[in-house]
CSV table of C-alpha atoms and ligand atoms in Angstrom, one decimal:
chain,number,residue,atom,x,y,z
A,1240,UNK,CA,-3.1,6.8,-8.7
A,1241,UNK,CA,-0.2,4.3,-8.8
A,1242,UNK,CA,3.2,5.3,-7.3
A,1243,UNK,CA,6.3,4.2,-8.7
A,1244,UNK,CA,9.8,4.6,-7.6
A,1245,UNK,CA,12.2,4.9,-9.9
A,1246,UNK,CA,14.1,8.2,-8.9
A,1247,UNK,CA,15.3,9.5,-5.9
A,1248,UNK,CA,14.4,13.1,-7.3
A,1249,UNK,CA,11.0,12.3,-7.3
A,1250,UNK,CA,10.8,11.6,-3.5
A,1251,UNK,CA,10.7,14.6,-0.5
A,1252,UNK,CA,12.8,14.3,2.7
A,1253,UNK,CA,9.5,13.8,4.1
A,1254,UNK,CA,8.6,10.6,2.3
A,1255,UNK,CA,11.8,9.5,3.1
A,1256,UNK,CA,11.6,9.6,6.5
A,1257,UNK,CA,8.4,7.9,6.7
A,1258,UNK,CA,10.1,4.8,4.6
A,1259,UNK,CA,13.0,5.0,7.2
A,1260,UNK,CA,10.2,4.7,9.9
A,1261,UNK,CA,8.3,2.3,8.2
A,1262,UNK,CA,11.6,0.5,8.0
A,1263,UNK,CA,12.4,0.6,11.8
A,1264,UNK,CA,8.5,-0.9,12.5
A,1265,UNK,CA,8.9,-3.7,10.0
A,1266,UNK,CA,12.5,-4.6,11.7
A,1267,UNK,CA,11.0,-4.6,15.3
A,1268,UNK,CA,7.7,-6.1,14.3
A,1269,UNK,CA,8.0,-8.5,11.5
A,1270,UNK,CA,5.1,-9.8,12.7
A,1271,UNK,CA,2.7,-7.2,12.4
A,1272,UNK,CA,3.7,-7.1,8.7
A,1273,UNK,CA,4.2,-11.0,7.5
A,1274,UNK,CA,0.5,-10.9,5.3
A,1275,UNK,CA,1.2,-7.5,4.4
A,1276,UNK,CA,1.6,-8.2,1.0
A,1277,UNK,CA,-0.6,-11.1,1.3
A,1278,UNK,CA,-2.4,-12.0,-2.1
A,1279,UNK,CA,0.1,-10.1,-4.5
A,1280,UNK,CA,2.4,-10.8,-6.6
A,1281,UNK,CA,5.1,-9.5,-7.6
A,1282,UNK,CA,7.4,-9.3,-10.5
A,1283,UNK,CA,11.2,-9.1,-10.6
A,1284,UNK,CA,12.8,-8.6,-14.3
A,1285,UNK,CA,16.6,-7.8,-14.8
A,1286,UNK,CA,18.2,-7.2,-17.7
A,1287,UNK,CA,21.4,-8.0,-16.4
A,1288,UNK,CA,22.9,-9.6,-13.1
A,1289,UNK,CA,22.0,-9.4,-9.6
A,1290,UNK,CA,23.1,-10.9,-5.5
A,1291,UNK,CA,21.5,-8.2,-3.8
A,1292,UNK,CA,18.7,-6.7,-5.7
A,1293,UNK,CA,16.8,-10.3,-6.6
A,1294,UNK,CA,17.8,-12.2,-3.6
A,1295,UNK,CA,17.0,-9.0,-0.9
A,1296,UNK,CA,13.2,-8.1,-3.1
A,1297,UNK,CA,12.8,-12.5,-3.4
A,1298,UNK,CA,13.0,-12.7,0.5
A,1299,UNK,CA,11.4,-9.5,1.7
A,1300,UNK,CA,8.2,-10.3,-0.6
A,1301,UNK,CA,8.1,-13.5,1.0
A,1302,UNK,CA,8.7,-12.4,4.5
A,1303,UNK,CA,5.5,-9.7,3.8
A,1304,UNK,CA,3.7,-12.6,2.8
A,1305,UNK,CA,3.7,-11.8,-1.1
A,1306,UNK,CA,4.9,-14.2,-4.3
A,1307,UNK,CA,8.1,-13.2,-5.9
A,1308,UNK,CA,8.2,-13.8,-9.7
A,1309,UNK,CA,11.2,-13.9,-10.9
A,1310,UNK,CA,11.9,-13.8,-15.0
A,1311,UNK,CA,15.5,-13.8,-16.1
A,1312,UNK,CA,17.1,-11.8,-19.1
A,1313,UNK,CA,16.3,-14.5,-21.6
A,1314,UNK,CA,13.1,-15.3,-20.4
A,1315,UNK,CA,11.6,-11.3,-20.8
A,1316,UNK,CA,14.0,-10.5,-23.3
A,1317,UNK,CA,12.3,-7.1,-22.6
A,1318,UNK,CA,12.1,-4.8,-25.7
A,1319,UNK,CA,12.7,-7.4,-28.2
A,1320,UNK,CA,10.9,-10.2,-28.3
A,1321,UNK,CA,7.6,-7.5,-27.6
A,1322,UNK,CA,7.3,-4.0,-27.3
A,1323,UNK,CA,7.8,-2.6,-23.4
A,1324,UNK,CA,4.7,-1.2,-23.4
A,1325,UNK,CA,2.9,-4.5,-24.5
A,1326,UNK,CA,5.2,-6.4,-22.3
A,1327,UNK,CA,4.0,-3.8,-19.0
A,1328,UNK,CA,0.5,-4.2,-19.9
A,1329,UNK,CA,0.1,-7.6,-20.2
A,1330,UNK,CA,2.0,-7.9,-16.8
A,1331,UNK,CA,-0.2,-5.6,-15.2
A,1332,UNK,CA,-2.9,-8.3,-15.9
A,1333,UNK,CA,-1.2,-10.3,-13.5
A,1334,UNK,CA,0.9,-8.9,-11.3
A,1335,UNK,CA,1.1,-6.1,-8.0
A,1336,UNK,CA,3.9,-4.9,-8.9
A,1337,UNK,CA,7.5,-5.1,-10.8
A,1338,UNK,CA,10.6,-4.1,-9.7
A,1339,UNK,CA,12.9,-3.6,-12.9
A,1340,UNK,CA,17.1,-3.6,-13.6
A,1341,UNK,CA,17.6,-2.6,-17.2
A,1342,UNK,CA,20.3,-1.1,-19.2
A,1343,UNK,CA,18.4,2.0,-20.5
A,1344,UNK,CA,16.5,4.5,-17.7
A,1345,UNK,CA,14.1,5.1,-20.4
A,1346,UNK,CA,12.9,1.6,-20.9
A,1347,UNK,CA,11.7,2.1,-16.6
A,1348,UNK,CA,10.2,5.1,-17.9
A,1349,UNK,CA,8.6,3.6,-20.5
A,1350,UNK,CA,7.4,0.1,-18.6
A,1351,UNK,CA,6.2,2.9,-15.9
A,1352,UNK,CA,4.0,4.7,-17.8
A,1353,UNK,CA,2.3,1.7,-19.7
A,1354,UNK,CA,1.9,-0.5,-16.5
A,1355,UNK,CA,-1.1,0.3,-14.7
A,1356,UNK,CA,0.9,-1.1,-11.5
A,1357,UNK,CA,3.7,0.5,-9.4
A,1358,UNK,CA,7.4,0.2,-11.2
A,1359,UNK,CA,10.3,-0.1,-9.0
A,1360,UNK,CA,13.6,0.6,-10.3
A,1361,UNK,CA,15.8,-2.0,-9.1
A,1362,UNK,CA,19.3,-0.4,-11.0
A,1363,UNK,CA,19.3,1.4,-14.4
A,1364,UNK,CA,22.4,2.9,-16.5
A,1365,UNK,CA,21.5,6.6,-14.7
A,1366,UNK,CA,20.2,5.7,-11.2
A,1367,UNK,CA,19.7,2.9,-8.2
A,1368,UNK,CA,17.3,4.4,-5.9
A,1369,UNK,CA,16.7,1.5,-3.6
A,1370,UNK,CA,20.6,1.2,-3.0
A,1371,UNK,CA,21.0,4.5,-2.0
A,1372,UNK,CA,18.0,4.6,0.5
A,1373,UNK,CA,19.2,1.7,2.1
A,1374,UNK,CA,22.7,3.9,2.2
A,1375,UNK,CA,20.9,6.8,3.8
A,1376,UNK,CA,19.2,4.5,6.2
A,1377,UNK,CA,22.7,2.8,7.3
A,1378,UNK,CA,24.7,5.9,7.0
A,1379,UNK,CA,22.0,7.3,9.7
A,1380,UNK,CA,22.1,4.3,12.1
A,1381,UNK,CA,25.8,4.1,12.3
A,1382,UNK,CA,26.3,8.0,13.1
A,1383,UNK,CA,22.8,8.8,14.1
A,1384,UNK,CA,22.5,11.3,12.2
A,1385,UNK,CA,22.3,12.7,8.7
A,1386,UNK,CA,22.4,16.7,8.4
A,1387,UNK,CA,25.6,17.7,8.5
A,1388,UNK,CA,27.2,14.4,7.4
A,1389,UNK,CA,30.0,15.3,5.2
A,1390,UNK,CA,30.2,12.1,2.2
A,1391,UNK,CA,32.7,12.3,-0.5
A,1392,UNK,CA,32.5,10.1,-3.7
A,1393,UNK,CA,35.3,9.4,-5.1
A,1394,UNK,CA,35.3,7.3,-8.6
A,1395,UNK,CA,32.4,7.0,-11.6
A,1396,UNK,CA,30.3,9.7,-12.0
A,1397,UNK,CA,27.5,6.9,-12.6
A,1398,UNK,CA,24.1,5.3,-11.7
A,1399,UNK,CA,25.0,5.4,-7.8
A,1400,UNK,CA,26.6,8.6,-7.6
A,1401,UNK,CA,23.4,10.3,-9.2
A,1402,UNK,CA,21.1,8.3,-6.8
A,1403,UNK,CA,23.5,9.4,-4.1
A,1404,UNK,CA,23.2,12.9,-5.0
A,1405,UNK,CA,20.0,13.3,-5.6
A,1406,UNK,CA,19.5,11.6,-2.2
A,1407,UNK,CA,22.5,13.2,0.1
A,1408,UNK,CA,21.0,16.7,-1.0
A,1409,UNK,CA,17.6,16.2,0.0
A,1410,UNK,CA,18.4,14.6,3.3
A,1411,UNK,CA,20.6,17.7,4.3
A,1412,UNK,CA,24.1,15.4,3.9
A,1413,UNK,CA,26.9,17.4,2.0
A,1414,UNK,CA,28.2,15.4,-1.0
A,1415,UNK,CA,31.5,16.4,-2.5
A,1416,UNK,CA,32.3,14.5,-6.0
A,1417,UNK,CA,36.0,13.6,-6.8
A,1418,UNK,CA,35.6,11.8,-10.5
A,1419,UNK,CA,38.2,11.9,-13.1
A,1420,UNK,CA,37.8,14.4,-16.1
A,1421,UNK,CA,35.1,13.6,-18.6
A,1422,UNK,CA,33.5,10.6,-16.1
A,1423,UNK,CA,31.9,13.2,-13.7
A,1424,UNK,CA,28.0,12.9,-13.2
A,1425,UNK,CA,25.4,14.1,-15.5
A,1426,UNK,CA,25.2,17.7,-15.5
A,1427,UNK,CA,21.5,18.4,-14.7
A,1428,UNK,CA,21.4,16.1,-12.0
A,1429,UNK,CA,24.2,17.9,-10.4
A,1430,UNK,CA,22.3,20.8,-11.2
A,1431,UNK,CA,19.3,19.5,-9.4
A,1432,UNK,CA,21.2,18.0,-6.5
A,1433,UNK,CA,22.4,21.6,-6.0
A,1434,UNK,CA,19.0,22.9,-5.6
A,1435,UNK,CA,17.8,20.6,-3.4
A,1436,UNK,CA,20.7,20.9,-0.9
A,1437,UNK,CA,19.7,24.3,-0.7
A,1438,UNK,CA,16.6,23.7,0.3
A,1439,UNK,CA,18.1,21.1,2.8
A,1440,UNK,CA,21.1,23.7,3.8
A,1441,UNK,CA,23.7,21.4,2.7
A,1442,UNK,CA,26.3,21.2,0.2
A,1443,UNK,CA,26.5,19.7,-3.1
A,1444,UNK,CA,30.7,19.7,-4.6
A,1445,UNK,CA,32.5,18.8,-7.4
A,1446,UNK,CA,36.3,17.9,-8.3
A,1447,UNK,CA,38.9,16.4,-9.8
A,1448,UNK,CA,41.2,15.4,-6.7
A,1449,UNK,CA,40.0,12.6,-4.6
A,1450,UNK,CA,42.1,14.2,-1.9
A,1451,UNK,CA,40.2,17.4,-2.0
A,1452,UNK,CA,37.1,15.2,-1.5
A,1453,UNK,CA,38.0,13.2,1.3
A,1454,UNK,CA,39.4,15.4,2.8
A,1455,UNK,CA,37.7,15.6,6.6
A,1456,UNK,CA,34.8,13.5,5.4
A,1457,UNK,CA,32.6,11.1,7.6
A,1458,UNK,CA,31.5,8.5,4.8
A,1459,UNK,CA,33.9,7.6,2.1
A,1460,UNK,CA,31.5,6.0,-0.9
A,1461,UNK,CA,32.7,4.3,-4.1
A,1462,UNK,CA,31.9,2.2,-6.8
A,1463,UNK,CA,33.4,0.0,-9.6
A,1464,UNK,CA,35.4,1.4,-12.2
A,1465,UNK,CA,33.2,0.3,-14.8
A,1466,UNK,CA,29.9,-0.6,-14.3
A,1467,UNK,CA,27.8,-3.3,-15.9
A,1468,UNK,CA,27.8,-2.8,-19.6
A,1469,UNK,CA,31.0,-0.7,-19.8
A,1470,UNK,CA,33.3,-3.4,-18.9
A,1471,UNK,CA,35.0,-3.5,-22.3
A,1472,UNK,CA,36.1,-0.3,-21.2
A,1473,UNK,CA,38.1,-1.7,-18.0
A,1474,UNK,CA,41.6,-1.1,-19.1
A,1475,UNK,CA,41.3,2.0,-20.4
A,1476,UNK,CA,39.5,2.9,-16.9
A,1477,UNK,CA,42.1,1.1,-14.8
A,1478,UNK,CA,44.5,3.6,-16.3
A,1479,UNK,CA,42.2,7.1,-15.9
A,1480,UNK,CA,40.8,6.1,-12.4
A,1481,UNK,CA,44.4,4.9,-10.5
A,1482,UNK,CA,44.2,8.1,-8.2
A,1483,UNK,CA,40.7,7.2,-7.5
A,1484,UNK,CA,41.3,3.8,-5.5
A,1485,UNK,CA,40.4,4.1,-1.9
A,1486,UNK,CA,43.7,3.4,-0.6
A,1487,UNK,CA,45.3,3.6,3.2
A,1488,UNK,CA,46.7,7.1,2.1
A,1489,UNK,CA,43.3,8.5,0.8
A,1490,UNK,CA,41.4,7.4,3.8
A,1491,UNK,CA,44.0,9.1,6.3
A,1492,UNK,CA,42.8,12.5,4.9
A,1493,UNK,CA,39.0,11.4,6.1
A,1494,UNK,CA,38.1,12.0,9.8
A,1495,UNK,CA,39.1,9.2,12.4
A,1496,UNK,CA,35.6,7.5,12.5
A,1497,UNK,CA,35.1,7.7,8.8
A,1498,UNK,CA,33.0,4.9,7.3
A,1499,UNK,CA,33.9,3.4,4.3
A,1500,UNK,CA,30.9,2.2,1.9
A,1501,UNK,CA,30.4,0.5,-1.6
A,1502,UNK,CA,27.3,-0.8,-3.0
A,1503,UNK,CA,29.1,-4.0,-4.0
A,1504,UNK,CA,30.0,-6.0,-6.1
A,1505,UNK,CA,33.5,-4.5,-5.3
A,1506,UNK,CA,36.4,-5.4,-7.6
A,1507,UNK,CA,39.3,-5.3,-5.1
A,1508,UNK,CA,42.9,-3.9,-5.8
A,1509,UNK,CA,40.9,-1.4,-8.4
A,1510,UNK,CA,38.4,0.9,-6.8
A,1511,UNK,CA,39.3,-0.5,-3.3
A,1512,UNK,CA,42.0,-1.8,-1.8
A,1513,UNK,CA,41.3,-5.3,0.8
A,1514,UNK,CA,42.8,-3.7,4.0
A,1515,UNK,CA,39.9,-0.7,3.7
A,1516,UNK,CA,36.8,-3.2,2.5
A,1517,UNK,CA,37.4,-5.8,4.8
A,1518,UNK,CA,38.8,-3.2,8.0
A,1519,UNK,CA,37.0,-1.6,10.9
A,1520,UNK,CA,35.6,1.3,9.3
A,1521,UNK,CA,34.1,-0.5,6.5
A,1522,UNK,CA,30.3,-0.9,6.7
A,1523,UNK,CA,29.5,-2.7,3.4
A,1524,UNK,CA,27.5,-5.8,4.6
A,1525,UNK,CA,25.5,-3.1,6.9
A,1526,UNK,CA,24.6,-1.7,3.6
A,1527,UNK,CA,23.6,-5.0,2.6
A,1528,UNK,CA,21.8,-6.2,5.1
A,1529,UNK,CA,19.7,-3.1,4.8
A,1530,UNK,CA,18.4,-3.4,1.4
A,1531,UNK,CA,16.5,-6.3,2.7
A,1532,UNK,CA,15.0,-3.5,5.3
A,1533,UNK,CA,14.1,-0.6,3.6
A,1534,UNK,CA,13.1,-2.4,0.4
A,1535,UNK,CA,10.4,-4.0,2.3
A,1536,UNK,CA,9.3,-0.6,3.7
A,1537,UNK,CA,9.7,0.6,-0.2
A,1538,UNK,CA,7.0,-2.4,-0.8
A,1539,UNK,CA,4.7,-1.2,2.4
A,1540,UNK,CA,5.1,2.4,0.9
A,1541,UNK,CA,4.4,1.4,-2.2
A,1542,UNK,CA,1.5,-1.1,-2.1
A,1543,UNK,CA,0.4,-1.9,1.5
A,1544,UNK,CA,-2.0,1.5,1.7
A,1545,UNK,CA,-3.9,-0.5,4.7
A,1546,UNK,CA,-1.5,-0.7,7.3
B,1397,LIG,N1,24.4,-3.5,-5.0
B,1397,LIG,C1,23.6,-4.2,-5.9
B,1397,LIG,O1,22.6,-3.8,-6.4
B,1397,LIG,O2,24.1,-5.5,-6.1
B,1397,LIG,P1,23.6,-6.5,-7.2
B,1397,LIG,O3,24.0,-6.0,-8.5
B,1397,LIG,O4,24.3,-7.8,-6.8
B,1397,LIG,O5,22.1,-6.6,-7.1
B,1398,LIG,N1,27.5,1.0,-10.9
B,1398,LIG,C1,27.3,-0.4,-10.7
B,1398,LIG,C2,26.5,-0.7,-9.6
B,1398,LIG,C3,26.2,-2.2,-9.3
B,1398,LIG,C4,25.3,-2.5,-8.2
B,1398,LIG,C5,26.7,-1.0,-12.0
B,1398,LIG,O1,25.8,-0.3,-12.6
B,1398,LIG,O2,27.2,-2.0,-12.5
C-alpha cells in the first residue's frame, strides 16, 4: 500500500520520531543516503507560489540522488485543463512521487486517492504538514526537548495553525491559540487536537487575547495576516489583527529564552515587527534550513523502504 502525507492527523508520535531520527542520520551521513532515491522521479506541482517548499523538495531529491520535476501553475493548470483524477493517473505512469501546493485540501485528497503513488502535501488552504514537522524538529533541537513545551499562536487561525495543532498535541507540546474573533481554527481540528493532547498529557487552549497566550510561553509562533488567496482581504485584516503583531510588549509576557518562529514569508510591521524577526530569540532560518532536513527524511519515510 502507498503512503501519503498530507495530514499531520494521520501521523502517530511514533512515526514522528522515527522521521526526526531518520532526519538526524541523513544530516550526519549524507553519504549513506545520496542514491537513495536513485532511479525516481519526482513531481513537484504548485498551484501557487513557493521559496521554501520547491527549492528545499528540488535540492533534497537531488542530494538523495532522485530527479525533481517541477511543473508551474500554468503548466498543470490542475483541475482545469483535465480532471485531477486523470491528471494523478497519468502522472502515476511516470512519476515516484508528487508533492502538491494547491488552494483546495480536497483537490490533495482527490489527486491522493487517484494516484497510485505517494502524495505529499506541500501547503493547502487547511494544512502544511511538512512546515510544521520541520517546526517540531527545530523547536526540539533548540530546547531539547518537546513535552512540556509551552507554544502560543498568536494570529490566523489558518493552514499552519491546524498543522501546528494537530502536531503540538501529538508530540505532548501544549498549544494555546490567541486569534481574533471569527478567524480562530476550524472547529473539529481543534476538537481533535484536543484529543490527542490527551493522549500525549498536554494541553490544547483557545483565546481571544494574545496576552493571555503568550503569557510564560517558550515558542512564540505566527503567521501572515492573510494568507495566499485571501490577500484582497489585507486591509480589512490589518484592522481586526492590530493586537495580534508580535511586538516588544507581547514578547515581554513570554519566558526569557522564548523563541520566536514564523514559517515565512513574513510581512514585517504587520504580523511581526523587525526588532523580534531579525533579534536573538528569533529562529526563522533554523526553521528554514530544516525543511531541507526533515523533508528528505519525509522522502526516505515515504519511498526509500530499503534502507
Ligand atoms: N514556508 C513556506 O512554505 O514557504 P514558501 O511558501 O516560500 O514555500
Ligand atoms: N499561511 C500562509 C503560509 C505560507 C507558507 C499561506 O498559506 O499563505
Amino acid at each position: 500500500m502507498k503512503k501519503d502525507f498530507i495530514s499531520l492527523k494521520d501521523l502517530s508520535a511514533q512515526e514522528i520520531e522515527k522521521i526526526f531520527g531518520l532526519t538526524d542520520k541523513i544530516k550526519k551521513n549524507s553519504q549513506k543516503f545520496s542514491q537513495a532515491l536513485e532511479g525516481k522521479s519526482i513531481g513537484l506541482i504548485f498551484q501557487k507560489p513557493s521559496n521554501r517548499t520547491r527549492v528545499s523538495f528540488d535540492v533534497g531529491i537531488w542530494q538523495l540522488g532522485g530527479h525533481p520535476v517541477y511543473l508551474s501553475p500554468e503548466e498543470i493548470d490542475l483541475g482545469k485543463r483535465e480532471t485531477i483524477s486523470d491528471a494523478a493517473k497519468t502522472l502515476s505512469r511516470y512519476l515516484d512521487a508528487v508533492v502538491l501546493r494547491t488552494f483546495l485540501h480536497q483537490d490533495i485528497i482527490d489527486f491522493a486517492k487517484a494516484a497510485a503513488i505517494p502524495v505529499i502535501n506541500g501547503l493547502s488552504d487547511f494544512e502544511h504538514p511538512c512546515q510544521i514537522l520541520a517546526d517540531i524538529y527545530t523547536i526540539n533541537k533548540k530546547k531539547k526537548y518537546l513535552k512540556g513545551i509551552t507554544l502560543a499562536y498568536v494570529g490566523d487561525g489558518n493552514n499552519v495553525c491546524h498543522s501546528l495543532l494537530f502536531g503540538a498535541s501529538k508530540m505532548g507540546i501544549n498549544i494555546k491559540v490567541a486569534c481574533p474573533k471569527n478567524y480562530e481554527p476550524n472547529k473539529e481540528v481543534v476538537g481533535a487536537a484536543k484529543k490527542f493532547a490527551k493522549k500525549a498529557r498536554s494541553l490544547v487552549s483557545l483565546t481571544n487575547s494574545a496576552k493571555e497566550a503568550t503569557k510564560d510561553a517558550d515558542v512564540i509562533y505566527t503567521d501572515v495576516w492573510a494568507s495566499m488567496g485571501k490577500e484582497h482581504e489585507i486591509e480589512e485584516r490589518k484592522k481586526v489583527f492590530a493586537e495580534f503583531q508580535v511586538s516588544s510588549r507581547l514578547v515581554s509576557y513570554a519566558k526569557k529564552d522564548f523563541i520566536f518562529m514564523h514559517c515565512l514569508p513574513a510581512h514585517r510591521s504587520q504580523e511581526v515587527i523587525d526588532e523580534i524577526i531579525d533579534g536573538k530569540h528569533s529562529v526563522v532560518f533554523e526553521q528554514a534550513e530544516n525543511r531541507l532536513h526533515v523533508q528528505k527524511a519525509i522522502l526516505v519515510f515515504l519511498l526509500g523502504e530499503r534502507l
